[in-house]
Amino acid sequence: MVFLIKALQLILSLSILVILHEFGHFLFARLFNTRVEKFYLFFNPGFTLFKFQKGETEYGMGWLPLGGYVKIAGMIDESMDKEQLKQPPQPWEFRAKPAWQRLLIMVGGVLVNFILALFIFWMVLFKWGESYVPVEGAQYGYSYHPVGHEMGLQDGDIVLAVDTFKVKTISDVAHFLFLEEPHAMTVKRGDSIFQLPIPEGVGQRLLSERVKQFAGFRIPFVVDSIVTGMPADIAGIQKGDSLVAVGGKQVPFFYEFVEELKKYSGETTTISFYRDEMLMSLPVRVSSAGKIGISPCSLYNYLEVKERKYGFFEAFPAGIRKGVNVLVGYVKQFRLVFTKEGMQQVGGFGTIGNLFPPSWDWLSFWTTTAFLSLILAFMNILPIPALDGGHVLFLFYEMVTRRKPSEKFMEYAQIAGMILLLALLLYANGNDIVRWLSK
């Protein structure tokens, strides 16, 4: 069921983004009286799921959900229609239009995706506002990944700043470590505040070890629910018990408790807890997966959550700032793709699908869709033949040199770009398959 929900969210999100991206090309083409022969959601090699004709344009839906396309008359694109190009240019064709009009036609899709992302962020902030836990809002501090422990962090520490970057939320710490190559962090431990040096290359290490969560909220382990028939239920642990130790070792916080429990996988150990302010202990059999069948109370019982609501017009500049910040962060992150560790993290549709939550949530759906819209805009503007950015690059060349690249060159460039994109597609989805099999 989780797979189905994520798949449906992915398909709906990509459908929205592809249709509006192609509409951007379509809009500028029609604005400059350029004929659009086809407008398709998804690709249709061999056959089409459905199609209809309206005016000069054939609208349809293909069966291969890898994108979509508009076929613009007189343009060398993925259709590789060479017959049309053998004829003299016609006034309604792309190749007959001035360079500045062709440039706007090509960037139309990217422009729409960028505007769409800002619009979604605007509407999200207006509808739901913002809520976050400030770093000081975690009264018990944070639990850190072993890489953080090696850096000198201790569970319970609060990172206040990374170099000169003030940390707003705990997720900012990993962001700065990945993207900014910092040298030191300001840490609060108990009543003291001090500087902790950051080892060189820690961001690359986090990437190579696929660290998904560098730090998490540190909360007491108070039982909220128990799975019937699981070891905790059989042993007699009850809702409201506050778990504090495993095998005699004091671990009063959730993350540390879970990690310690894993050491007794498949064995029986002693679980200590407080019930009605009385310390008790029970022998509990730990499953081979390191679990006993209990869930903690919501972490929001122990955190200070800040919320901000926006009016309709107030949310507009806030949405723009959010969209620009997300895009800048992604562009900085993109440089990691060209490292060995970064290439191993490249993913395809499986990775994209996992960005969506396991249950349908409109806030998460629209936030993720806005993020993907920015990615689609950025990736399409890269100067790679077969992408919009490749066409833009050749148009800039034409505008500077006052001469067009030959049609034969454009054909070869288009083929080379399509081969490169296909190779990247296979590699990215191959990574997904390898990761899935390794689990």
Short mmCIF file of C-alpha atoms in Angstrom, two decimals:
data_model
loop_
_atom_site.label_atom_id
_atom_site.label_comp_id
_atom_site.label_asym_id
_atom_site.label_seq_id
_atom_site.Cartn_x
_atom_site.Cartn_y
_atom_site.Cartn_z
CA MET A 1 0.00 0.00 0.00
CA VAL A 2 2.85 2.40 0.84
CA PHE A 3 4.41 1.74 -2.57
CA LEU A 4 1.09 2.44 -4.30
CA ILE A 5 0.52 5.71 -2.42
CA LYS A 6 4.03 6.95 -3.23
CA ALA A 7 3.69 5.86 -6.87
CA LEU A 8 0.37 7.70 -7.27
CA GLN A 9 1.83 10.87 -5.75
CA LEU A 10 4.85 10.63 -8.05
CA ILE A 11 2.74 10.13 -11.18
CA LEU A 12 0.35 12.97 -10.29
CA SER A 13 3.20 15.33 -9.45
CA LEU A 14 5.20 14.58 -12.60
CA SER A 15 2.07 14.81 -14.75
CA ILE A 16 1.36 18.31 -13.43
CA LEU A 17 4.97 19.40 -13.92
CA VAL A 18 5.36 17.93 -17.40
CA ILE A 19 2.07 19.33 -18.72
CA LEU A 20 2.86 22.82 -17.45
CA HIS A 21 6.47 22.64 -18.66
CA GLU A 22 5.36 21.74 -22.17
CA PHE A 23 2.62 24.36 -21.95
CA GLY A 24 5.37 26.94 -21.44
CA HIS A 25 6.87 26.01 -24.82
CA PHE A 26 3.40 25.85 -26.38
CA LEU A 27 2.39 29.28 -25.04
CA PHE A 28 5.38 31.14 -26.47
CA ALA A 29 5.19 29.20 -29.73
CA ARG A 30 1.57 30.23 -30.25
CA LEU A 31 2.36 33.78 -29.10
CA PHE A 32 4.79 34.07 -32.01
CA ASN A 33 2.48 32.27 -34.48
CA THR A 34 4.62 29.14 -34.57
CA ARG A 35 2.78 25.95 -35.42
CA VAL A 36 2.70 23.26 -32.71
CA GLU A 37 2.00 19.90 -34.33
CA LYS A 38 1.81 17.72 -31.19
CA PHE A 39 1.33 18.21 -27.43
CA TYR A 40 1.84 14.98 -25.46
CA LEU A 41 1.94 13.94 -21.83
CA PHE A 42 4.39 11.00 -21.64
CA PHE A 43 6.17 9.54 -24.64
CA ASN A 44 4.41 7.36 -27.19
CA PRO A 45 6.89 5.11 -29.04
CA GLY A 46 4.88 2.57 -31.05
CA PHE A 47 1.41 3.56 -29.91
CA THR A 48 -0.65 6.19 -28.09
CA LEU A 49 -3.12 5.66 -25.24
CA PHE A 50 -5.43 8.32 -26.63
CA LYS A 51 -5.27 11.42 -28.83
CA PHE A 52 -7.48 14.07 -30.41
CA GLN A 53 -7.04 16.87 -32.91
CA LYS A 54 -7.86 20.49 -32.16
CA GLY A 55 -6.89 23.07 -34.74
CA GLU A 56 -3.35 22.47 -35.97
CA THR A 57 -2.30 20.54 -32.85
CA GLU A 58 -2.67 16.86 -31.97
CA TYR A 59 -3.09 16.37 -28.22
CA GLY A 60 -2.47 12.98 -26.65
CA MET A 61 -1.11 10.78 -23.89
CA GLY A 62 1.66 8.26 -24.38
CA TRP A 63 2.31 5.08 -22.47
CA LEU A 64 5.93 5.70 -21.36
CA PRO A 65 5.89 7.98 -18.27
CA LEU A 66 9.35 9.50 -18.72
CA GLY A 67 8.24 13.04 -19.51
CA GLY A 68 6.34 14.64 -22.35
CA TYR A 69 6.89 16.80 -25.41
CA VAL A 70 5.57 19.38 -27.82
CA LYS A 71 6.51 18.95 -31.48
CA ILE A 72 7.10 22.41 -32.92
CA ALA A 73 7.15 22.74 -36.70
CA GLY A 74 10.60 23.36 -38.16
CA MET A 75 12.57 22.43 -35.04
CA ILE A 76 15.10 19.62 -34.59
CA ASP A 77 13.90 17.82 -31.47
CA GLU A 78 13.53 14.30 -30.06
CA SER A 79 11.17 13.35 -32.91
CA MET A 80 14.14 13.68 -35.34
CA ASP A 81 11.73 14.59 -38.16
CA LYS A 82 14.18 15.30 -41.00
CA GLU A 83 11.69 15.33 -43.88
CA GLN A 84 10.21 18.65 -42.84
CA LEU A 85 13.66 20.21 -42.66
CA LYS A 86 14.39 19.30 -46.30
CA GLN A 87 11.70 21.74 -47.40
CA PRO A 88 12.17 25.54 -47.60
CA PRO A 89 11.39 27.30 -44.26
CA GLN A 90 7.76 28.34 -43.88
CA PRO A 91 6.64 31.48 -42.00
CA TRP A 92 4.94 29.40 -39.28
CA GLU A 93 8.03 27.27 -38.57
CA PHE A 94 10.38 27.59 -35.63
CA ARG A 95 13.45 27.92 -37.86
CA ALA A 96 11.90 30.91 -39.66
CA LYS A 97 11.49 32.95 -36.47
CA PRO A 98 14.00 35.54 -35.17
CA ALA A 99 16.56 34.23 -32.67
CA TRP A 100 15.01 36.13 -29.73
CA GLN A 101 11.61 34.54 -30.36
CA ARG A 102 13.14 31.07 -30.62
CA LEU A 103 15.00 31.76 -27.38
CA LEU A 104 11.77 32.58 -25.53
CA ILE A 105 10.07 29.50 -26.98
CA MET A 106 12.90 27.32 -25.66
CA VAL A 107 13.04 28.84 -22.16
CA GLY A 108 9.24 28.89 -21.84
CA GLY A 109 9.09 25.51 -20.10
CA VAL A 110 11.82 26.36 -17.59
CA LEU A 111 10.21 29.72 -16.90
CA VAL A 112 6.82 28.14 -16.20
CA ASN A 113 8.36 25.53 -13.87
CA PHE A 114 10.18 28.22 -11.90
CA ILE A 115 7.07 30.40 -11.62
CA LEU A 116 4.99 27.34 -10.70
CA ALA A 117 7.35 26.48 -7.81
CA LEU A 118 7.14 30.03 -6.43
CA PHE A 119 3.35 29.98 -6.79
CA ILE A 120 3.08 26.67 -4.91
CA PHE A 121 5.32 27.90 -2.08
CA TRP A 122 3.19 31.05 -1.92
CA MET A 123 -0.04 29.05 -1.64
CA VAL A 124 1.49 26.56 0.85
CA LEU A 125 2.56 29.37 3.17
CA PHE A 126 -0.83 31.05 2.85
CA LYS A 127 -2.74 27.82 3.53
CA TRP A 128 -0.57 26.13 6.17
CA GLY A 129 1.95 28.73 7.25
CA GLU A 130 5.26 27.60 8.70
CA SER A 131 6.05 25.52 11.76
CA TYR A 132 9.46 24.46 12.98
CA VAL A 133 11.37 23.56 16.12
CA PRO A 134 14.14 26.11 16.81
CA VAL A 135 17.40 24.56 17.94
CA GLU A 136 16.86 25.87 21.45
CA GLY A 137 13.36 24.35 21.45
CA ALA A 138 14.64 20.81 22.10
CA GLN A 139 14.87 20.77 25.89
CA TYR A 140 16.89 17.53 25.94
CA GLY A 141 19.21 18.47 23.07
CA TYR A 142 19.89 16.14 20.15
CA SER A 143 21.15 12.64 19.43
CA TYR A 144 23.90 12.45 16.80
CA HIS A 145 25.05 9.99 14.16
CA PRO A 146 28.33 8.16 14.96
CA VAL A 147 30.10 10.52 12.52
CA GLY A 148 29.01 13.38 14.79
CA HIS A 149 30.36 11.54 17.83
CA GLU A 150 33.74 11.17 16.08
CA MET A 151 33.72 14.93 15.48
CA GLY A 152 33.42 15.46 19.25
CA LEU A 153 29.69 15.98 19.59
CA GLN A 154 27.90 14.30 22.48
CA ASP A 155 24.24 13.34 22.67
CA GLY A 156 22.45 16.22 24.34
CA ASP A 157 24.60 18.91 22.68
CA ILE A 158 22.93 21.77 20.80
CA VAL A 159 24.70 23.21 17.73
CA LEU A 160 24.08 26.97 17.69
CA ALA A 161 26.14 27.96 14.63
CA VAL A 162 28.31 26.49 11.89
CA ASP A 163 31.13 28.96 11.14
CA THR A 164 29.21 32.23 10.83
CA PHE A 165 25.96 30.56 9.81
CA LYS A 166 23.39 30.74 12.61
CA VAL A 167 21.50 27.45 12.93
CA LYS A 168 17.74 27.93 12.86
CA THR A 169 16.66 24.28 12.93
CA ILE A 170 18.65 21.09 13.46
CA SER A 171 18.37 20.18 9.76
CA ASP A 172 20.49 23.25 8.99
CA VAL A 173 23.53 21.55 10.53
CA ALA A 174 23.68 18.74 7.95
CA HIS A 175 22.91 21.28 5.22
CA PHE A 176 25.94 23.40 6.15
CA LEU A 177 28.20 20.35 6.57
CA PHE A 178 27.25 19.09 3.10
CA LEU A 179 27.36 22.33 1.16
CA GLU A 180 29.49 24.99 2.85
CA GLU A 181 32.73 23.18 3.80
CA PRO A 182 32.79 24.81 7.30
CA HIS A 183 35.70 24.80 9.74
CA ALA A 184 34.07 24.99 13.18
CA MET A 185 30.75 24.89 14.97
CA THR A 186 29.49 26.63 18.08
CA VAL A 187 28.15 24.07 20.55
CA LYS A 188 26.14 24.43 23.75
CA ARG A 189 26.74 21.62 26.26
CA GLY A 190 24.96 22.09 29.55
CA ASP A 191 25.78 25.62 30.71
CA SER A 192 28.92 25.99 28.58
CA ILE A 193 29.31 27.22 24.99
CA PHE A 194 32.47 26.39 23.03
CA GLN A 195 33.94 26.01 19.54
CA LEU A 196 34.33 22.53 18.05
CA PRO A 197 36.58 22.10 14.97
CA ILE A 198 35.07 20.32 11.96
CA PRO A 199 37.33 17.78 10.21
CA GLU A 200 38.02 18.41 6.55
CA GLY A 201 35.88 16.39 4.15
CA VAL A 202 33.17 15.52 6.68
CA GLY A 203 30.48 16.41 4.13
CA GLN A 204 31.91 13.90 1.64
CA ARG A 205 32.00 11.28 4.36
CA LEU A 206 28.36 11.83 5.27
CA LEU A 207 27.54 11.46 1.59
CA SER A 208 29.60 8.29 1.07
CA GLU A 209 28.09 6.65 4.16
CA ARG A 210 24.58 7.68 3.04
CA VAL A 211 23.81 9.39 6.31
CA LYS A 212 20.13 10.31 6.12
CA GLN A 213 19.89 11.91 9.57
CA PHE A 214 22.92 13.56 11.12
CA ALA A 215 21.00 14.63 14.24
CA GLY A 216 17.61 13.85 15.72
CA PHE A 217 15.52 15.14 18.60
CA ARG A 218 16.45 13.64 21.96
CA ILE A 219 13.31 12.72 23.92
CA PRO A 220 12.49 10.43 26.86
CA PHE A 221 11.14 7.00 25.90
CA VAL A 222 7.63 7.05 27.34
CA VAL A 223 5.50 4.21 25.94
CA ASP A 224 2.52 5.38 23.90
CA SER A 225 1.39 2.09 22.29
CA ILE A 226 2.23 -1.59 22.43
CA VAL A 227 1.81 -4.15 19.65
CA THR A 228 -0.32 -7.05 20.86
CA GLY A 229 1.59 -10.33 20.98
CA MET A 230 5.03 -8.69 20.68
CA PRO A 231 7.71 -9.18 23.41
CA ALA A 232 6.87 -5.97 25.31
CA ASP A 233 3.21 -6.99 25.55
CA ILE A 234 4.12 -10.52 26.66
CA ALA A 235 6.57 -9.21 29.28
CA GLY A 236 3.99 -6.86 30.81
CA ILE A 237 5.22 -3.41 29.78
CA GLN A 238 2.33 -0.91 29.79
CA LYS A 239 1.38 2.36 28.15
CA GLY A 240 2.83 5.28 30.12
CA ASP A 241 5.92 3.38 31.33
CA SER A 242 9.09 5.47 31.06
CA LEU A 243 11.90 3.21 29.80
CA VAL A 244 15.31 4.11 31.22
CA ALA A 245 17.72 1.14 30.91
CA VAL A 246 18.60 -1.91 28.80
CA GLY A 247 20.63 -4.74 30.34
CA GLY A 248 21.52 -2.53 33.28
CA LYS A 249 22.87 0.32 31.12
CA GLN A 250 21.20 3.68 31.65
CA VAL A 251 19.68 4.87 28.33
CA PRO A 252 16.76 7.16 29.30
CA PHE A 253 16.33 8.67 25.83
CA PHE A 254 14.61 7.11 22.83
CA TYR A 255 17.43 7.03 20.28
CA GLU A 256 20.04 5.71 22.71
CA PHE A 257 17.55 3.12 24.01
CA VAL A 258 16.84 1.83 20.49
CA GLU A 259 20.56 1.59 19.65
CA GLU A 260 21.34 -0.26 22.86
CA LEU A 261 18.40 -2.65 22.33
CA LYS A 262 19.80 -3.71 18.95
CA LYS A 263 22.81 -5.20 20.72
CA TYR A 264 20.50 -7.83 22.22
CA SER A 265 18.78 -8.88 18.98
CA GLY A 266 17.50 -12.44 19.31
CA GLU A 267 18.29 -12.52 23.03
CA THR A 268 16.53 -11.86 26.34
CA THR A 269 17.59 -8.83 28.34
CA THR A 270 16.35 -6.76 31.27
CA ILE A 271 14.32 -3.61 30.55
CA SER A 272 14.11 -1.08 33.40
CA PHE A 273 11.39 1.56 33.56
CA TYR A 274 9.46 3.88 35.84
CA ARG A 275 5.77 3.19 36.47
CA ASP A 276 3.94 5.54 38.82
CA GLU A 277 7.34 6.88 39.97
CA MET A 278 8.44 3.36 40.94
CA LEU A 279 11.51 1.81 39.27
CA MET A 280 10.76 -1.67 37.90
CA SER A 281 12.55 -4.22 35.72
CA LEU A 282 11.29 -7.04 33.51
CA PRO A 283 13.01 -9.67 31.32
CA VAL A 284 12.08 -9.06 27.67
CA ARG A 285 12.85 -11.15 24.59
CA VAL A 286 14.24 -8.93 21.78
CA SER A 287 13.32 -9.90 18.21
CA SER A 288 15.98 -10.67 15.60
CA ALA A 289 15.27 -7.20 14.18
CA GLY A 290 16.15 -5.59 17.52
CA LYS A 291 12.56 -4.64 18.39
CA ILE A 292 10.12 -5.37 21.22
CA GLY A 293 6.94 -3.86 19.76
CA ILE A 294 6.48 -0.45 21.38
CA SER A 295 6.15 3.14 20.17
CA PRO A 296 7.05 6.34 22.04
CA CYS A 297 4.83 9.30 22.77
CA SER A 298 4.90 12.07 20.19
CA LEU A 299 8.14 14.00 20.22
CA TYR A 300 6.11 17.21 20.10
CA ASN A 301 5.23 16.59 23.75
CA TYR A 302 8.80 17.60 24.56
CA LEU A 303 9.56 20.28 21.95
CA GLU A 304 8.89 23.97 21.57
CA VAL A 305 7.22 24.41 18.16
CA LYS A 306 7.13 27.85 16.57
CA GLU A 307 4.34 28.59 14.13
CA ARG A 308 3.81 31.51 11.78
CA LYS A 309 0.71 32.25 9.74
CA TYR A 310 0.74 34.41 6.61
CA GLY A 311 -1.87 36.59 4.98
CA PHE A 312 -2.49 36.21 1.25
CA PHE A 313 -0.22 39.07 0.19
CA GLU A 314 2.27 38.55 3.01
CA ALA A 315 2.85 34.96 1.84
CA PHE A 316 3.89 36.14 -1.65
CA PRO A 317 7.39 37.51 -0.85
CA ALA A 318 7.90 34.73 1.71
CA GLY A 319 7.10 32.14 -0.99
CA ILE A 320 9.60 33.77 -3.36
CA ARG A 321 12.32 33.74 -0.70
CA LYS A 322 11.62 30.10 0.09
CA GLY A 323 11.71 29.10 -3.58
CA VAL A 324 14.96 30.97 -4.23
CA ASN A 325 16.60 29.49 -1.12
CA VAL A 326 15.57 25.96 -2.12
CA LEU A 327 16.93 26.48 -5.65
CA VAL A 328 20.23 27.93 -4.39
CA GLY A 329 20.64 24.99 -2.00
CA TYR A 330 19.97 22.49 -4.78
CA VAL A 331 22.44 24.19 -7.15
CA LYS A 332 25.12 24.05 -4.44
CA GLN A 333 24.29 20.40 -3.84
CA PHE A 334 24.49 19.64 -7.56
CA ARG A 335 28.28 20.02 -7.56
CA LEU A 336 28.47 16.91 -5.37
CA VAL A 337 27.21 14.87 -8.33
CA PHE A 338 30.65 15.21 -9.89
CA THR A 339 32.34 13.41 -7.00
CA LYS A 340 32.65 9.65 -6.56
CA GLU A 341 30.43 9.73 -3.48
CA GLY A 342 27.88 11.96 -5.22
CA MET A 343 27.60 9.68 -8.26
CA GLN A 344 26.76 6.79 -5.95
CA GLN A 345 23.83 8.78 -4.54
CA VAL A 346 22.29 9.63 -7.93
CA GLY A 347 18.84 8.05 -8.13
CA GLY A 348 15.98 7.61 -10.57
CA PHE A 349 12.25 7.30 -10.16
CA GLY A 350 12.56 5.21 -7.01
CA THR A 351 14.59 7.92 -5.28
CA ILE A 352 12.17 10.61 -6.44
CA GLY A 353 9.19 8.56 -5.29
CA ASN A 354 10.70 8.21 -1.82
CA LEU A 355 10.60 11.99 -1.44
CA PHE A 356 6.85 11.65 -0.97
CA PRO A 357 5.38 10.55 2.40
CA PRO A 358 3.98 7.02 2.92
CA SER A 359 0.49 8.41 3.53
CA TRP A 360 -1.31 11.01 1.47
CA ASP A 361 -0.65 14.47 2.86
CA TRP A 362 -1.39 17.52 0.72
CA LEU A 363 1.12 19.75 2.48
CA SER A 364 3.95 17.29 1.81
CA PHE A 365 2.69 16.61 -1.71
CA TRP A 366 2.66 20.25 -2.79
CA THR A 367 5.94 21.07 -1.04
CA THR A 368 7.63 18.13 -2.79
CA THR A 369 6.02 19.08 -6.12
CA ALA A 370 7.39 22.63 -5.79
CA PHE A 371 10.85 21.21 -5.08
CA LEU A 372 10.65 18.90 -8.11
CA SER A 373 9.48 21.81 -10.27
CA LEU A 374 12.67 23.70 -9.37
CA ILE A 375 14.77 20.61 -10.11
CA LEU A 376 13.04 20.19 -13.49
CA ALA A 377 13.68 23.85 -14.33
CA PHE A 378 17.35 23.66 -13.35
CA MET A 379 18.06 20.34 -15.05
CA ASN A 380 16.38 21.44 -18.27
CA ILE A 381 18.42 24.63 -18.52
CA LEU A 382 21.73 22.75 -18.33
CA PRO A 383 23.65 23.22 -21.63
CA ILE A 384 23.21 19.64 -22.79
CA PRO A 385 21.99 18.90 -26.33
CA ALA A 386 18.45 17.47 -26.33
CA LEU A 387 17.60 19.59 -23.28
CA ASP A 388 16.20 23.11 -23.46
CA GLY A 389 19.57 24.42 -22.26
CA GLY A 390 21.31 22.85 -25.23
CA HIS A 391 19.03 24.67 -27.67
CA VAL A 392 19.54 27.90 -25.70
CA LEU A 393 23.33 27.45 -25.93
CA PHE A 394 23.21 27.14 -29.72
CA LEU A 395 20.85 30.13 -29.91
CA PHE A 396 23.30 32.24 -27.93
CA TYR A 397 26.03 31.10 -30.34
CA GLU A 398 23.87 32.22 -33.25
CA MET A 399 23.08 35.59 -31.66
CA VAL A 400 26.78 36.27 -30.99
CA THR A 401 28.25 35.01 -34.28
CA ARG A 402 25.27 36.01 -36.47
CA ARG A 403 25.17 32.59 -38.08
CA LYS A 404 23.26 29.41 -37.34
CA PRO A 405 24.86 26.04 -36.64
CA SER A 406 24.23 23.74 -39.60
CA GLU A 407 21.18 21.49 -39.50
CA LYS A 408 23.46 18.46 -39.81
CA PHE A 409 25.40 19.60 -36.71
CA MET A 410 22.14 20.12 -34.83
CA GLU A 411 21.00 16.60 -35.76
CA TYR A 412 24.23 15.04 -34.48
CA ALA A 413 24.12 17.17 -31.32
CA GLN A 414 20.53 16.08 -30.68
CA ILE A 415 21.44 12.41 -31.10
CA ALA A 416 24.49 12.76 -28.81
CA GLY A 417 22.38 14.50 -26.17
CA MET A 418 19.67 11.83 -26.31
CA ILE A 419 22.27 9.08 -25.91
CA LEU A 420 23.78 10.90 -22.91
CA LEU A 421 20.39 11.40 -21.28
CA LEU A 422 19.45 7.76 -21.85
CA ALA A 423 22.73 6.65 -20.27
CA LEU A 424 22.11 8.89 -17.24
CA LEU A 425 18.55 7.57 -16.96
CA LEU A 426 19.76 3.96 -16.98
CA TYR A 427 22.53 4.73 -14.49
CA ALA A 428 20.24 6.58 -12.07
CA ASN A 429 17.55 3.90 -12.08
CA GLY A 430 20.23 1.21 -11.96
CA ASN A 431 21.46 2.79 -8.72
CA ASP A 432 17.92 2.52 -7.34
CA ILE A 433 17.80 -1.18 -8.23
CA VAL A 434 21.21 -1.87 -6.67
CA ARG A 435 20.22 -0.09 -3.46
CA TRP A 436 16.92 -2.00 -3.35
CA LEU A 437 18.68 -5.35 -3.83
CA SER A 438 21.31 -4.50 -1.20
CA LYS A 439 18.53 -4.12 1.40
#
